[in-house]
Structure formats: C-alpha cells, structure tokens
C-alpha cells in the first residue's frame, strides 16, 4: 500500500465514521420521540426488536434525553 492509498482509506474511514455517528444520533432521537409520544403497550419492546438494543440501553437513552432536556 502506498501513501496515497493509505490517505484515501483513512479519508473514507473518517467519512464512514461521521456518517455512522449521524445515523446513530438520528436513530436515538427517533426512539426517544417515539417513546415520548406513544402510550402504546409494547413500544419499548418494539424499539428493542427493531434496533437490537437492550431494555437497559433504552433506559439509559431515555435518562440521558431527560437530563439534556433540563
């Protein structure tokens, strides 16, 4: 691998990491909004099924969102 290829790979990695961070933030925000706006039974279980997140992760996410809101 030469330096130009290494630089290109590093740039692609940084861009992918930025895109992943943005997608994670969007997904977390949507999950918080969904939980706040619904009284639907099983909403937390549905989010866990869709995202693969644990109940504990969702509790921490909601706690963090509440702390940021205050």
mmCIF file of C-alpha atoms in Angstrom:
data_model
loop_
_atom_site.group_PDB
_atom_site.id
_atom_site.type_symbol
_atom_site.label_atom_id
_atom_site.label_comp_id
_atom_site.label_asym_id
_atom_site.label_seq_id
_atom_site.Cartn_x
_atom_site.Cartn_y
_atom_site.Cartn_z
ATOM 1 C CA UNK A 1 0.000 0.000 0.000
ATOM 2 C CA UNK A 2 1.401 3.385 -0.887
ATOM 3 C CA UNK A 3 0.837 6.651 0.970
ATOM 4 C CA UNK A 4 -1.865 7.885 -1.439
ATOM 5 C CA UNK A 5 -3.903 4.696 -0.979
ATOM 6 C CA UNK A 6 -3.443 4.913 2.770
ATOM 7 C CA UNK A 7 -4.631 8.542 2.772
ATOM 8 C CA UNK A 8 -7.680 7.614 0.681
ATOM 9 C CA UNK A 9 -8.531 4.717 3.004
ATOM 10 C CA UNK A 10 -8.166 6.984 6.048
ATOM 11 C CA UNK A 11 -10.424 9.623 4.483
ATOM 12 C CA UNK A 12 -13.068 7.025 3.624
ATOM 13 C CA UNK A 13 -12.875 5.710 7.181
ATOM 14 C CA UNK A 14 -13.366 9.190 8.672
ATOM 15 C CA UNK A 15 -16.335 9.827 6.379
ATOM 16 C CA UNK A 16 -17.910 6.486 7.277
ATOM 17 C CA UNK A 17 -17.386 7.148 10.966
ATOM 18 C CA UNK A 18 -19.048 10.568 10.637
ATOM 19 C CA UNK A 19 -21.989 9.028 8.766
ATOM 20 C CA UNK A 20 -22.327 6.304 11.419
ATOM 21 C CA UNK A 21 -22.334 8.875 14.219
ATOM 22 C CA UNK A 22 -25.043 10.880 12.446
ATOM 23 C CA UNK A 23 -27.153 7.766 11.806
ATOM 24 C CA UNK A 24 -26.801 6.710 15.463
ATOM 25 C CA UNK A 25 -27.891 10.159 16.652
ATOM 26 C CA UNK A 26 -30.904 10.104 14.304
ATOM 27 C CA UNK A 27 -31.928 6.626 15.435
ATOM 28 C CA UNK A 28 -31.617 7.542 19.092
ATOM 29 C CA UNK A 29 -33.615 10.722 18.603
ATOM 30 C CA UNK A 30 -36.381 8.861 16.769
ATOM 31 C CA UNK A 31 -36.532 6.233 19.510
ATOM 32 C CA UNK A 32 -36.830 8.906 22.214
ATOM 33 C CA UNK A 33 -39.557 10.757 20.304
ATOM 34 C CA UNK A 34 -41.454 7.522 19.719
ATOM 35 C CA UNK A 35 -41.342 6.571 23.396
ATOM 36 C CA UNK A 36 -42.403 10.043 24.496
ATOM 37 C CA UNK A 37 -45.300 10.286 22.056
ATOM 38 C CA UNK A 38 -46.890 6.878 22.432
ATOM 39 C CA UNK A 39 -48.923 5.197 25.110
ATOM 40 C CA UNK A 40 -48.873 2.035 23.046
ATOM 41 C CA UNK A 41 -48.221 -1.130 25.010
ATOM 42 C CA UNK A 42 -45.050 -2.840 23.939
ATOM 43 C CA UNK A 43 -43.470 0.293 22.441
ATOM 44 C CA UNK A 44 -40.184 -0.301 24.234
ATOM 45 C CA UNK A 45 -40.174 -3.936 23.134
ATOM 46 C CA UNK A 46 -40.824 -2.857 19.543
ATOM 47 C CA UNK A 47 -37.871 -0.477 19.622
ATOM 48 C CA UNK A 48 -35.676 -3.179 21.129
ATOM 49 C CA UNK A 49 -36.733 -5.594 18.376
ATOM 50 C CA UNK A 50 -36.133 -3.083 15.589
ATOM 51 C CA UNK A 51 -32.828 -1.721 16.861
ATOM 52 C CA UNK A 52 -31.381 -4.688 18.700
ATOM 53 C CA UNK A 53 -30.908 -2.509 21.774
ATOM 54 C CA UNK A 54 -31.444 -3.927 25.236
ATOM 55 C CA UNK A 55 -34.007 -2.602 27.700
ATOM 56 C CA UNK A 56 -31.100 -1.269 29.765
ATOM 57 C CA UNK A 57 -29.740 0.651 26.771
ATOM 58 C CA UNK A 58 -33.179 2.184 26.194
ATOM 59 C CA UNK A 59 -33.464 3.190 29.860
ATOM 60 C CA UNK A 60 -30.052 4.889 29.698
ATOM 61 C CA UNK A 61 -31.025 6.596 26.442
ATOM 62 C CA UNK A 62 -34.243 7.969 27.964
ATOM 63 C CA UNK A 63 -32.436 9.056 31.131
ATOM 64 C CA UNK A 64 -29.826 10.884 29.063
ATOM 65 C CA UNK A 65 -32.545 12.554 26.953
ATOM 66 C CA UNK A 66 -34.347 13.693 30.110
ATOM 67 C CA UNK A 67 -31.134 15.111 31.572
ATOM 68 C CA UNK A 68 -30.406 17.006 28.352
ATOM 69 C CA UNK A 69 -33.930 18.430 28.329
ATOM 70 C CA UNK A 70 -33.465 20.031 31.753
#
